[in-house]
């Protein structure tokens, strides 16, 4: 096993993208509990996200969602982000909150609705051009609730056609990441339910299309690290939406439910060459329904760092020897030793060496930032997931 000093260099290259929507209010279909100081504008969301980077040094970019984060002048939002030491990252399109999308977007039976969804994605690419984003993330709520409601096969054809109309708009260095999700909001079938479906569409589209893996979007018990290995083999793992789940798409703080799973996933990312390369965008996709939005984000990026550190501690050479010798016990022990290594004190020291607070969550509470936004952000409409 490596020691902490061996892994400092690769570890210090970690960048976790945070989602603008994590700073808004969110909840369940039963209740959204508003929090004091919640941003009312995309500028305020970016300001909160910048706090996460200021205190951790790990979160230099903020993913935006269109139209939630559309402002008259996107350059201004981008410059504002830069002035706070962060930048705008992935652009997420939204084809799930307009009346027209009741029966789907890119898969809708009506060509006019499909055209509208294509045009929205093209408009998102134009925003990417302005603000210098690399990735367009497409997550579709498309699907059906009842067997026979629509033709599953026709919907795949429509999807393929729609994606092919969006794809040519991607410029040099830009990519499309197609996210899959097992179910919800559709309950019978979903048009992009799994990594295989996403991958097939990406392969059809061309080299700028990649799969986005949201850790909350699988059936319970799914071996997610296997999917990671497979997509990296195919060169098509584009990004992660990290979060954690106990039951469905819970969007809880990453690592909260199963830190060992997060470790296994990150180890497979390292093993497959997905890190420290930045070709795999590590992003959070979370909702903080009951915990403070900013503190929840800080904790989450720190957890990714902590589990990545443990994953980097695995000496691949040593593990490979045990594996090739079919030494089951030794191989498993090598992995578990890395997982059980407590790196928290080393990480605190590393932060101090970088001029960062040793305990970023405590530093956030001590900074007075929360009090200041609670005092300033009075009136207006608080941002919310819906
Ligand atoms: C809905 O499940 C979802 O959480 C997807 O994971 C997207 O990434 C996100 O919303 C934002 O559109
Ligand atoms: Mn997601």
mmCIF file of C-alpha atoms and ligand atoms in Angstrom:
data_model
loop_
_atom_site.group_PDB
_atom_site.id
_atom_site.type_symbol
_atom_site.label_atom_id
_atom_site.label_comp_id
_atom_site.label_asym_id
_atom_site.label_seq_id
_atom_site.Cartn_x
_atom_site.Cartn_y
_atom_site.Cartn_z
ATOM 1 C CA UNK A 1 0.000 0.000 0.000
ATOM 2 C CA UNK A 2 1.173 3.516 -0.719
ATOM 3 C CA UNK A 3 1.574 6.086 2.011
ATOM 4 C CA UNK A 4 -0.165 9.428 2.058
ATOM 5 C CA UNK A 5 2.937 11.280 0.909
ATOM 6 C CA UNK A 6 3.007 9.075 -2.230
ATOM 7 C CA UNK A 7 -0.457 10.164 -3.267
ATOM 8 C CA UNK A 8 -0.385 13.879 -2.467
ATOM 9 C CA UNK A 9 0.460 14.884 -6.018
ATOM 10 C CA UNK A 10 -2.384 13.080 -7.819
ATOM 11 C CA UNK A 11 -4.778 13.828 -4.981
ATOM 12 C CA UNK A 12 -4.112 17.547 -5.166
ATOM 13 C CA UNK A 13 -5.410 17.596 -8.735
ATOM 14 C CA UNK A 14 -8.949 16.776 -7.635
ATOM 15 C CA UNK A 15 -11.693 19.037 -8.954
ATOM 16 C CA UNK A 16 -15.312 18.385 -8.081
ATOM 17 C CA UNK A 17 -18.000 20.319 -9.930
ATOM 18 C CA UNK A 18 -20.907 21.505 -7.817
ATOM 19 C CA UNK A 19 -24.479 21.905 -9.106
ATOM 20 C CA UNK A 20 -26.129 25.334 -8.912
ATOM 21 C CA UNK A 21 -29.413 23.712 -7.895
ATOM 22 C CA UNK A 22 -27.952 22.316 -4.688
ATOM 23 C CA UNK A 23 -28.005 25.850 -3.237
ATOM 24 C CA UNK A 24 -31.706 26.312 -3.839
ATOM 25 C CA UNK A 25 -34.493 24.867 -1.752
ATOM 26 C CA UNK A 26 -35.558 21.320 -2.457
ATOM 27 C CA UNK A 27 -37.741 18.723 -0.889
ATOM 28 C CA UNK A 28 -40.044 15.879 -1.630
ATOM 29 C CA UNK A 29 -43.487 15.852 -3.201
ATOM 30 C CA UNK A 30 -44.759 16.209 0.365
ATOM 31 C CA UNK A 31 -42.987 19.385 1.403
ATOM 32 C CA UNK A 32 -40.186 21.760 0.522
ATOM 33 C CA UNK A 33 -38.720 23.324 3.663
ATOM 34 C CA UNK A 34 -37.293 26.743 2.792
ATOM 35 C CA UNK A 35 -33.982 27.774 4.341
ATOM 36 C CA UNK A 36 -33.066 31.309 5.357
ATOM 37 C CA UNK A 37 -30.508 32.937 3.077
ATOM 38 C CA UNK A 38 -31.358 30.740 0.080
ATOM 39 C CA UNK A 39 -30.261 32.348 -3.229
ATOM 40 C CA UNK A 40 -32.892 34.191 -5.229
ATOM 41 C CA UNK A 41 -30.832 34.539 -8.405
ATOM 42 C CA UNK A 42 -28.223 32.559 -10.337
ATOM 43 C CA UNK A 43 -25.664 35.145 -9.141
ATOM 44 C CA UNK A 44 -26.424 34.307 -5.533
ATOM 45 C CA UNK A 45 -26.161 30.587 -6.269
ATOM 46 C CA UNK A 46 -22.725 31.143 -7.793
ATOM 47 C CA UNK A 47 -21.707 33.206 -4.760
ATOM 48 C CA UNK A 48 -22.629 30.314 -2.463
ATOM 49 C CA UNK A 49 -20.838 27.806 -4.657
ATOM 50 C CA UNK A 50 -17.735 29.998 -4.518
ATOM 51 C CA UNK A 51 -17.710 29.577 -0.740
ATOM 52 C CA UNK A 52 -17.326 25.843 -1.189
ATOM 53 C CA UNK A 53 -14.241 26.345 -3.333
ATOM 54 C CA UNK A 54 -12.815 29.067 -1.093
ATOM 55 C CA UNK A 55 -12.946 26.756 1.916
ATOM 56 C CA UNK A 56 -11.955 23.459 0.297
ATOM 57 C CA UNK A 57 -9.908 24.328 -2.807
ATOM 58 C CA UNK A 58 -11.704 21.426 -4.468
ATOM 59 C CA UNK A 59 -14.680 22.880 -6.305
ATOM 60 C CA UNK A 60 -13.589 25.342 -9.007
ATOM 61 C CA UNK A 61 -16.636 24.966 -11.271
ATOM 62 C CA UNK A 62 -20.386 25.255 -10.992
ATOM 63 C CA UNK A 63 -22.776 23.350 -13.240
ATOM 64 C CA UNK A 64 -25.728 25.371 -14.394
ATOM 65 C CA UNK A 65 -29.241 24.374 -15.423
ATOM 66 C CA UNK A 66 -31.131 26.124 -18.204
ATOM 67 C CA UNK A 67 -33.605 27.809 -17.873
ATOM 68 C CA UNK A 68 -33.174 27.895 -14.060
ATOM 69 C CA UNK A 69 -29.865 29.737 -14.391
ATOM 70 C CA UNK A 70 -30.569 31.678 -17.561
ATOM 71 C CA UNK A 71 -29.907 35.409 -17.146
ATOM 72 C CA UNK A 72 -30.114 38.166 -19.747
ATOM 73 C CA UNK A 73 -26.361 38.287 -20.076
ATOM 74 C CA UNK A 74 -24.665 34.936 -19.530
ATOM 75 C CA UNK A 75 -21.273 36.619 -19.968
ATOM 76 C CA UNK A 76 -22.016 38.658 -16.883
ATOM 77 C CA UNK A 77 -22.774 35.531 -14.842
ATOM 78 C CA UNK A 78 -19.601 33.938 -16.144
ATOM 79 C CA UNK A 79 -17.500 37.032 -15.303
ATOM 80 C CA UNK A 80 -19.082 37.160 -11.879
ATOM 81 C CA UNK A 81 -18.082 33.538 -11.282
ATOM 82 C CA UNK A 82 -14.505 34.329 -12.350
ATOM 83 C CA UNK A 83 -14.406 37.322 -10.030
ATOM 84 C CA UNK A 84 -15.161 34.923 -7.161
ATOM 85 C CA UNK A 85 -12.492 32.435 -8.213
ATOM 86 C CA UNK A 86 -14.762 29.867 -9.848
ATOM 87 C CA UNK A 87 -16.140 29.246 -13.354
ATOM 88 C CA UNK A 88 -19.345 27.972 -14.923
ATOM 89 C CA UNK A 89 -19.122 24.342 -15.984
ATOM 90 C CA UNK A 90 -21.505 21.778 -17.383
ATOM 91 C CA UNK A 91 -24.702 23.111 -18.908
ATOM 92 C CA UNK A 92 -27.711 20.958 -18.022
ATOM 93 C CA UNK A 93 -30.658 21.178 -20.380
ATOM 94 C CA UNK A 94 -34.170 20.990 -19.024
ATOM 95 C CA UNK A 95 -36.847 19.308 -21.102
ATOM 96 C CA UNK A 96 -38.977 18.170 -18.206
ATOM 97 C CA UNK A 97 -40.717 21.215 -16.769
ATOM 98 C CA UNK A 98 -42.756 22.563 -19.631
ATOM 99 C CA UNK A 99 -46.393 21.583 -20.220
ATOM 100 C CA UNK A 100 -45.441 20.419 -23.699
ATOM 101 C CA UNK A 101 -43.266 17.696 -22.210
ATOM 102 C CA UNK A 102 -46.039 15.845 -20.421
ATOM 103 C CA UNK A 103 -45.608 12.793 -22.696
ATOM 104 C CA UNK A 104 -41.904 13.224 -23.285
ATOM 105 C CA UNK A 105 -39.462 15.518 -25.050
ATOM 106 C CA UNK A 106 -37.043 14.009 -27.570
ATOM 107 C CA UNK A 107 -39.204 10.850 -27.580
ATOM 108 C CA UNK A 108 -42.593 12.576 -27.744
ATOM 109 C CA UNK A 109 -44.974 11.314 -30.458
ATOM 110 C CA UNK A 110 -45.490 14.891 -31.723
ATOM 111 C CA UNK A 111 -42.674 16.125 -33.993
ATOM 112 C CA UNK A 112 -43.300 19.734 -32.907
ATOM 113 C CA UNK A 113 -42.514 18.878 -29.287
ATOM 114 C CA UNK A 114 -39.440 16.954 -30.349
ATOM 115 C CA UNK A 115 -38.289 19.938 -32.382
ATOM 116 C CA UNK A 116 -38.773 22.204 -29.384
ATOM 117 C CA UNK A 117 -36.619 19.879 -27.244
ATOM 118 C CA UNK A 118 -33.890 19.807 -29.898
ATOM 119 C CA UNK A 119 -33.935 23.589 -30.158
ATOM 120 C CA UNK A 120 -33.633 23.950 -26.394
ATOM 121 C CA UNK A 121 -30.529 21.764 -26.392
ATOM 122 C CA UNK A 122 -29.060 23.730 -29.291
ATOM 123 C CA UNK A 123 -29.699 26.937 -27.314
ATOM 124 C CA UNK A 124 -27.824 25.352 -24.396
ATOM 125 C CA UNK A 125 -24.858 24.695 -26.697
ATOM 126 C CA UNK A 126 -24.923 28.356 -27.695
ATOM 127 C CA UNK A 127 -24.678 29.251 -24.006
ATOM 128 C CA UNK A 128 -21.753 26.838 -23.700
ATOM 129 C CA UNK A 129 -20.054 28.674 -26.564
ATOM 130 C CA UNK A 130 -20.453 31.989 -24.757
ATOM 131 C CA UNK A 131 -19.277 30.879 -21.353
ATOM 132 C CA UNK A 132 -16.674 28.345 -22.460
ATOM 133 C CA UNK A 133 -18.305 25.163 -21.153
ATOM 134 C CA UNK A 134 -17.165 21.776 -22.268
ATOM 135 C CA UNK A 135 -20.177 19.591 -21.517
ATOM 136 C CA UNK A 136 -23.863 19.576 -22.375
ATOM 137 C CA UNK A 137 -25.634 17.229 -19.991
ATOM 138 C CA UNK A 138 -28.859 15.715 -21.222
ATOM 139 C CA UNK A 139 -31.103 14.003 -18.739
ATOM 140 C CA UNK A 140 -34.501 13.049 -20.074
ATOM 141 C CA UNK A 141 -37.589 12.490 -17.974
ATOM 142 C CA UNK A 142 -39.045 10.673 -20.982
ATOM 143 C CA UNK A 143 -40.860 7.411 -20.531
ATOM 144 C CA UNK A 144 -44.336 5.963 -20.079
ATOM 145 C CA UNK A 145 -46.446 5.021 -17.099
ATOM 146 C CA UNK A 146 -48.480 2.223 -18.640
ATOM 147 C CA UNK A 147 -47.768 -0.741 -20.882
ATOM 148 C CA UNK A 148 -49.017 0.051 -24.374
ATOM 149 C CA UNK A 149 -49.109 3.811 -23.716
ATOM 150 C CA UNK A 150 -46.626 4.428 -26.515
ATOM 151 C CA UNK A 151 -44.387 2.340 -28.725
ATOM 152 C CA UNK A 152 -41.102 1.716 -26.914
ATOM 153 C CA UNK A 153 -39.254 1.053 -30.166
ATOM 154 C CA UNK A 154 -40.538 4.106 -31.971
ATOM 155 C CA UNK A 155 -39.499 6.203 -29.011
ATOM 156 C CA UNK A 156 -35.923 4.895 -29.336
ATOM 157 C CA UNK A 157 -35.920 5.874 -33.010
ATOM 158 C CA UNK A 158 -37.171 9.353 -32.164
ATOM 159 C CA UNK A 159 -34.538 9.663 -29.462
ATOM 160 C CA UNK A 160 -31.793 8.643 -31.826
ATOM 161 C CA UNK A 161 -33.032 11.120 -34.423
ATOM 162 C CA UNK A 162 -33.274 13.994 -31.900
ATOM 163 C CA UNK A 163 -29.835 13.400 -30.430
ATOM 164 C CA UNK A 164 -28.407 13.271 -33.945
ATOM 165 C CA UNK A 165 -29.879 16.705 -34.616
ATOM 166 C CA UNK A 166 -28.286 18.173 -31.480
ATOM 167 C CA UNK A 167 -24.884 16.520 -31.827
ATOM 168 C CA UNK A 168 -23.556 18.423 -34.886
ATOM 169 C CA UNK A 169 -23.928 21.687 -32.992
ATOM 170 C CA UNK A 170 -21.183 20.659 -30.571
ATOM 171 C CA UNK A 171 -18.041 22.624 -31.302
ATOM 172 C CA UNK A 172 -14.395 21.732 -31.002
ATOM 173 C CA UNK A 173 -13.664 20.387 -27.539
ATOM 174 C CA UNK A 174 -17.344 20.238 -26.583
ATOM 175 C CA UNK A 175 -19.114 17.050 -25.552
ATOM 176 C CA UNK A 176 -22.557 15.676 -24.905
ATOM 177 C CA UNK A 177 -23.071 13.550 -21.800
ATOM 178 C CA UNK A 178 -26.224 11.446 -21.802
ATOM 179 C CA UNK A 179 -27.473 10.538 -18.346
ATOM 180 C CA UNK A 180 -29.497 7.404 -17.678
ATOM 181 C CA UNK A 181 -31.968 6.721 -14.915
ATOM 182 C CA UNK A 182 -33.790 3.541 -14.048
ATOM 183 C CA UNK A 183 -37.181 5.076 -13.318
ATOM 184 C CA UNK A 184 -38.898 8.272 -12.228
ATOM 185 C CA UNK A 185 -40.744 10.353 -13.178
ATOM 186 C CA UNK A 186 -41.952 7.626 -15.543
ATOM 187 C CA UNK A 187 -42.872 4.450 -13.728
ATOM 188 C CA UNK A 188 -43.400 1.767 -16.367
ATOM 189 C CA UNK A 189 -40.572 2.398 -18.773
ATOM 190 C CA UNK A 190 -37.893 5.059 -19.132
ATOM 191 C CA UNK A 191 -36.384 5.888 -22.518
ATOM 192 C CA UNK A 192 -32.791 6.037 -21.252
ATOM 193 C CA UNK A 193 -32.998 3.657 -18.290
ATOM 194 C CA UNK A 194 -29.487 2.237 -18.174
ATOM 195 C CA UNK A 195 -25.852 2.625 -19.171
ATOM 196 C CA UNK A 196 -26.239 0.222 -22.081
ATOM 197 C CA UNK A 197 -28.935 2.319 -23.706
ATOM 198 C CA UNK A 198 -26.974 5.505 -23.148
ATOM 199 C CA UNK A 199 -23.824 3.893 -24.534
ATOM 200 C CA UNK A 200 -25.595 2.606 -27.661
ATOM 201 C CA UNK A 201 -26.820 6.111 -28.453
ATOM 202 C CA UNK A 202 -23.383 7.576 -27.763
ATOM 203 C CA UNK A 203 -21.705 5.064 -30.069
ATOM 204 C CA UNK A 204 -24.200 5.891 -32.800
ATOM 205 C CA UNK A 205 -23.576 9.612 -32.362
ATOM 206 C CA UNK A 206 -19.798 9.753 -32.475
ATOM 207 C CA UNK A 207 -16.709 10.519 -30.406
ATOM 208 C CA UNK A 208 -18.111 13.590 -28.628
ATOM 209 C CA UNK A 209 -20.880 11.611 -26.903
ATOM 210 C CA UNK A 210 -20.331 10.116 -23.477
ATOM 211 C CA UNK A 211 -22.310 8.455 -20.727
ATOM 212 C CA UNK A 212 -23.116 10.279 -17.498
ATOM 213 C CA UNK A 213 -23.330 7.985 -14.485
ATOM 214 C CA UNK A 214 -25.499 9.274 -11.650
ATOM 215 C CA UNK A 215 -24.824 7.040 -8.664
ATOM 216 C CA UNK A 216 -28.460 7.235 -7.522
ATOM 217 C CA UNK A 217 -29.922 5.961 -10.778
ATOM 218 C CA UNK A 218 -29.630 2.200 -10.420
ATOM 219 C CA UNK A 219 -31.564 -0.681 -8.942
ATOM 220 C CA UNK A 220 -30.564 -1.505 -5.369
ATOM 221 C CA UNK A 221 -27.585 -3.836 -5.282
ATOM 222 C CA UNK A 222 -26.247 -2.829 -8.714
ATOM 223 C CA UNK A 223 -22.478 -3.174 -8.952
ATOM 224 C CA UNK A 224 -21.755 0.388 -10.072
ATOM 225 C CA UNK A 225 -17.986 -0.008 -10.152
ATOM 226 C CA UNK A 226 -18.423 -2.703 -12.788
ATOM 227 C CA UNK A 227 -20.277 -0.190 -14.967
ATOM 228 C CA UNK A 228 -17.449 2.283 -14.380
ATOM 229 C CA UNK A 229 -14.875 -0.284 -15.497
ATOM 230 C CA UNK A 230 -16.868 -1.165 -18.576
ATOM 231 C CA UNK A 231 -17.485 2.432 -19.669
ATOM 232 C CA UNK A 232 -13.840 3.329 -19.159
ATOM 233 C CA UNK A 233 -12.845 0.334 -21.275
ATOM 234 C CA UNK A 234 -15.092 1.693 -24.000
ATOM 235 C CA UNK A 235 -13.675 5.189 -23.547
ATOM 236 C CA UNK A 236 -17.181 6.525 -22.985
ATOM 237 C CA UNK A 237 -17.421 7.472 -19.338
ATOM 238 C CA UNK A 238 -17.969 11.225 -19.535
ATOM 239 C CA UNK A 239 -19.076 12.261 -16.104
ATOM 240 C CA UNK A 240 -20.405 11.354 -12.707
ATOM 241 C CA UNK A 241 -23.312 12.792 -10.834
ATOM 242 C CA UNK A 242 -22.355 11.836 -7.289
ATOM 243 C CA UNK A 243 -24.907 11.522 -4.528
ATOM 244 C CA UNK A 244 -26.023 8.764 -2.242
ATOM 245 C CA UNK A 245 -29.165 6.821 -1.837
ATOM 246 C CA UNK A 246 -30.800 4.411 0.547
ATOM 247 C CA UNK A 247 -33.875 3.597 -1.519
ATOM 248 C CA UNK A 248 -34.438 5.375 -4.840
ATOM 249 C CA UNK A 249 -32.963 8.570 -6.287
ATOM 250 C CA UNK A 250 -32.537 10.057 -2.818
ATOM 251 C CA UNK A 251 -29.911 12.668 -3.846
ATOM 252 C CA UNK A 252 -28.388 12.631 -0.358
ATOM 253 C CA UNK A 253 -24.847 13.727 0.468
ATOM 254 C CA UNK A 254 -22.404 11.492 -1.380
ATOM 255 C CA UNK A 255 -20.923 8.746 0.763
ATOM 256 C CA UNK A 256 -23.575 9.163 3.432
ATOM 257 C CA UNK A 257 -25.236 5.833 2.762
ATOM 258 C CA UNK A 258 -22.296 3.765 1.604
ATOM 259 C CA UNK A 259 -18.774 5.221 1.712
ATOM 260 C CA UNK A 260 -17.349 1.825 0.796
ATOM 261 C CA UNK A 261 -19.258 1.916 -2.483
ATOM 262 C CA UNK A 262 -17.877 5.385 -3.214
ATOM 263 C CA UNK A 263 -14.378 4.075 -2.500
ATOM 264 C CA UNK A 264 -14.909 1.127 -4.854
ATOM 265 C CA UNK A 265 -16.217 3.405 -7.596
ATOM 266 C CA UNK A 266 -13.307 5.825 -7.269
ATOM 267 C CA UNK A 267 -10.828 2.991 -7.191
ATOM 268 C CA UNK A 268 -12.207 1.706 -10.460
ATOM 269 C CA UNK A 269 -11.976 5.240 -11.897
ATOM 270 C CA UNK A 270 -8.287 5.372 -10.944
ATOM 271 C CA UNK A 271 -7.689 1.812 -12.169
ATOM 272 C CA UNK A 272 -9.263 2.596 -15.539
ATOM 273 C CA UNK A 273 -7.328 5.831 -16.120
ATOM 274 C CA UNK A 274 -10.309 8.093 -15.434
ATOM 275 C CA UNK A 275 -8.317 9.971 -12.792
ATOM 276 C CA UNK A 276 -6.262 12.200 -12.653
ATOM 277 C CA UNK A 277 -7.328 12.713 -16.271
ATOM 278 C CA UNK A 278 -10.063 15.339 -16.393
ATOM 279 C CA UNK A 279 -11.892 13.506 -19.167
ATOM 280 C CA UNK A 280 -14.216 12.152 -16.523
ATOM 281 C CA UNK A 281 -16.013 15.098 -14.966
ATOM 282 C CA UNK A 282 -16.611 14.434 -11.279
ATOM 283 C CA UNK A 283 -19.754 16.288 -10.340
ATOM 284 C CA UNK A 284 -22.202 16.338 -7.464
ATOM 285 C CA UNK A 285 -25.931 16.103 -8.134
ATOM 286 C CA UNK A 286 -27.550 16.511 -4.764
ATOM 287 C CA UNK A 287 -30.445 18.131 -2.976
ATOM 288 C CA UNK A 288 -30.131 19.306 0.595
ATOM 289 C CA UNK A 289 -33.698 19.033 1.823
ATOM 290 C CA UNK A 290 -33.063 19.304 5.546
ATOM 291 C CA UNK A 291 -29.366 20.164 5.972
ATOM 292 C CA UNK A 292 -27.786 23.529 5.213
ATOM 293 C CA UNK A 293 -27.153 23.758 1.462
ATOM 294 C CA UNK A 294 -23.623 25.150 1.585
ATOM 295 C CA UNK A 295 -22.407 23.023 4.486
ATOM 296 C CA UNK A 296 -23.890 19.970 2.756
ATOM 297 C CA UNK A 297 -21.911 20.748 -0.374
ATOM 298 C CA UNK A 298 -18.698 21.309 1.568
ATOM 299 C CA UNK A 299 -19.077 17.995 3.366
ATOM 300 C CA UNK A 300 -19.751 16.245 0.062
ATOM 301 C CA UNK A 301 -16.677 17.457 -1.820
ATOM 302 C CA UNK A 302 -14.565 16.553 1.219
ATOM 303 C CA UNK A 303 -16.022 13.046 1.212
ATOM 304 C CA UNK A 304 -15.116 12.606 -2.452
ATOM 305 C CA UNK A 305 -11.580 13.718 -1.595
ATOM 306 C CA UNK A 306 -11.390 11.360 1.368
ATOM 307 C CA UNK A 307 -12.543 8.305 -0.560
ATOM 308 C CA UNK A 308 -10.347 9.216 -3.525
ATOM 309 C CA UNK A 309 -7.352 9.392 -1.176
ATOM 310 C CA UNK A 310 -8.099 5.912 0.107
ATOM 311 C CA UNK A 311 -8.553 4.645 -3.457
ATOM 312 C CA UNK A 312 -5.190 6.111 -4.472
ATOM 313 C CA UNK A 313 -3.510 4.296 -1.569
ATOM 314 C CA UNK A 314 -4.038 0.967 -3.329
ATOM 315 C CA UNK A 315 -0.797 -0.190 -4.900
ATOM 316 C CA UNK A 316 -2.010 -1.597 -8.208
ATOM 317 C CA UNK A 317 1.203 -3.557 -8.717
ATOM 318 C CA UNK A 318 0.910 -5.262 -5.346
ATOM 319 C CA UNK A 319 -2.784 -5.950 -5.878
ATOM 320 C CA UNK A 320 -2.171 -7.272 -9.380
ATOM 321 C CA UNK A 321 0.401 -9.748 -8.078
ATOM 322 C CA UNK A 322 -2.016 -11.116 -5.511
ATOM 323 C CA UNK A 323 -4.776 -11.291 -8.129
ATOM 324 C CA UNK A 324 -2.636 -13.090 -10.684
ATOM 325 C CA UNK A 325 -1.579 -15.553 -7.985
ATOM 326 C CA UNK A 326 -5.272 -16.127 -7.264
ATOM 327 C CA UNK A 327 -4.552 -15.233 -3.667
ATOM 328 C CA UNK A 328 -8.102 -14.312 -2.795
ATOM 329 C CA UNK A 329 -7.457 -13.396 0.816
ATOM 330 C CA UNK A 330 -4.406 -11.250 0.104
ATOM 331 C CA UNK A 331 -6.047 -9.412 -2.776
ATOM 332 C CA UNK A 332 -9.102 -8.588 -0.742
ATOM 333 C CA UNK A 333 -6.935 -7.581 2.227
ATOM 334 C CA UNK A 334 -4.938 -5.126 0.092
ATOM 335 C CA UNK A 335 -8.117 -3.391 -0.973
ATOM 336 C CA UNK A 336 -9.611 -3.352 2.505
ATOM 337 C CA UNK A 337 -6.427 -2.034 4.105
ATOM 338 C CA UNK A 338 -6.629 0.984 1.835
ATOM 339 C CA UNK A 339 -10.313 1.451 2.531
ATOM 340 C CA UNK A 340 -9.844 1.271 6.299
ATOM 341 C CA UNK A 341 -6.971 3.780 6.335
ATOM 342 C CA UNK A 342 -8.023 6.907 8.152
ATOM 343 C CA UNK A 343 -6.700 9.778 6.030
ATOM 344 C CA UNK A 344 -8.557 12.567 7.775
ATOM 345 C CA UNK A 345 -5.620 13.963 9.757
ATOM 346 C CA UNK A 346 -3.376 13.865 6.662
ATOM 347 C CA UNK A 347 -6.028 15.677 4.661
ATOM 348 C CA UNK A 348 -6.370 18.334 7.346
ATOM 349 C CA UNK A 349 -2.577 18.840 7.247
ATOM 350 C CA UNK A 350 -2.665 19.025 3.446
ATOM 351 C CA UNK A 351 -5.347 21.700 3.615
ATOM 352 C CA UNK A 352 -3.304 23.767 6.030
ATOM 353 C CA UNK A 353 -0.289 23.417 3.718
ATOM 354 C CA UNK A 354 -2.442 24.900 0.959
ATOM 355 C CA UNK A 355 -3.565 27.836 3.077
ATOM 356 C CA UNK A 356 -7.009 26.292 3.529
ATOM 357 C CA UNK A 357 -8.849 25.768 6.796
ATOM 358 C CA UNK A 358 -8.149 22.381 8.372
ATOM 359 C CA UNK A 359 -11.884 21.891 8.993
ATOM 360 C CA UNK A 360 -13.805 23.590 6.161
ATOM 361 C CA UNK A 361 -17.260 22.910 7.601
ATOM 362 C CA UNK A 362 -16.306 24.474 10.935
ATOM 363 C CA UNK A 363 -14.650 27.356 9.071
ATOM 364 C CA UNK A 364 -17.865 27.903 7.124
ATOM 365 C CA UNK A 365 -19.929 28.200 10.310
ATOM 366 C CA UNK A 366 -17.313 30.494 11.865
ATOM 367 C CA UNK A 367 -17.037 32.703 8.774
ATOM 368 C CA UNK A 368 -20.275 34.613 9.299
ATOM 369 C CA UNK A 369 -21.258 33.974 5.659
ATOM 370 C CA UNK A 370 -24.489 32.222 6.584
ATOM 371 C CA UNK A 371 -25.512 35.082 8.874
ATOM 372 C CA UNK A 372 -24.704 37.626 6.187
ATOM 373 C CA UNK A 373 -26.826 35.943 3.498
ATOM 374 C CA UNK A 374 -29.678 35.473 5.939
ATOM 375 C CA UNK A 375 -29.598 39.212 6.673
ATOM 376 C CA UNK A 376 -29.170 40.301 3.051
ATOM 377 C CA UNK A 377 -31.424 37.933 1.155
ATOM 378 C CA UNK A 378 -34.758 39.126 2.374
ATOM 379 C CA UNK A 379 -37.685 39.246 -0.036
ATOM 380 C CA UNK A 380 -37.711 37.981 -3.589
ATOM 381 C CA UNK A 381 -38.350 34.422 -4.592
ATOM 382 C CA UNK A 382 -35.999 31.797 -3.310
ATOM 383 C CA UNK A 383 -34.562 29.425 -5.872
ATOM 384 C CA UNK A 384 -36.056 25.975 -5.725
ATOM 385 C CA UNK A 385 -35.626 22.744 -7.629
ATOM 386 C CA UNK A 386 -39.036 23.156 -9.179
HETATM 387 C C1 LIG B 1 -33.334 13.967 -11.903
HETATM 388 O O1 LIG B 1 -33.205 12.654 -11.504
HETATM 389 C C2 LIG B 1 -32.000 14.629 -11.852
HETATM 390 O O2 LIG B 1 -31.509 14.489 -10.545
HETATM 391 C C3 LIG B 1 -31.020 14.081 -12.863
HETATM 392 O O3 LIG B 1 -30.133 13.248 -12.184
HETATM 393 C C4 LIG B 1 -30.318 15.282 -13.429
HETATM 394 O O4 LIG B 1 -28.950 15.154 -13.468
HETATM 395 C C5 LIG B 1 -30.735 16.338 -12.443
HETATM 396 O O5 LIG B 1 -32.028 15.952 -12.098
HETATM 397 C C6 LIG B 1 -30.772 17.708 -12.972
HETATM 398 O O6 LIG B 1 -31.470 17.773 -14.199
HETATM 399 MN MN1 LIG B 2 -28.099 13.465 -12.139
#
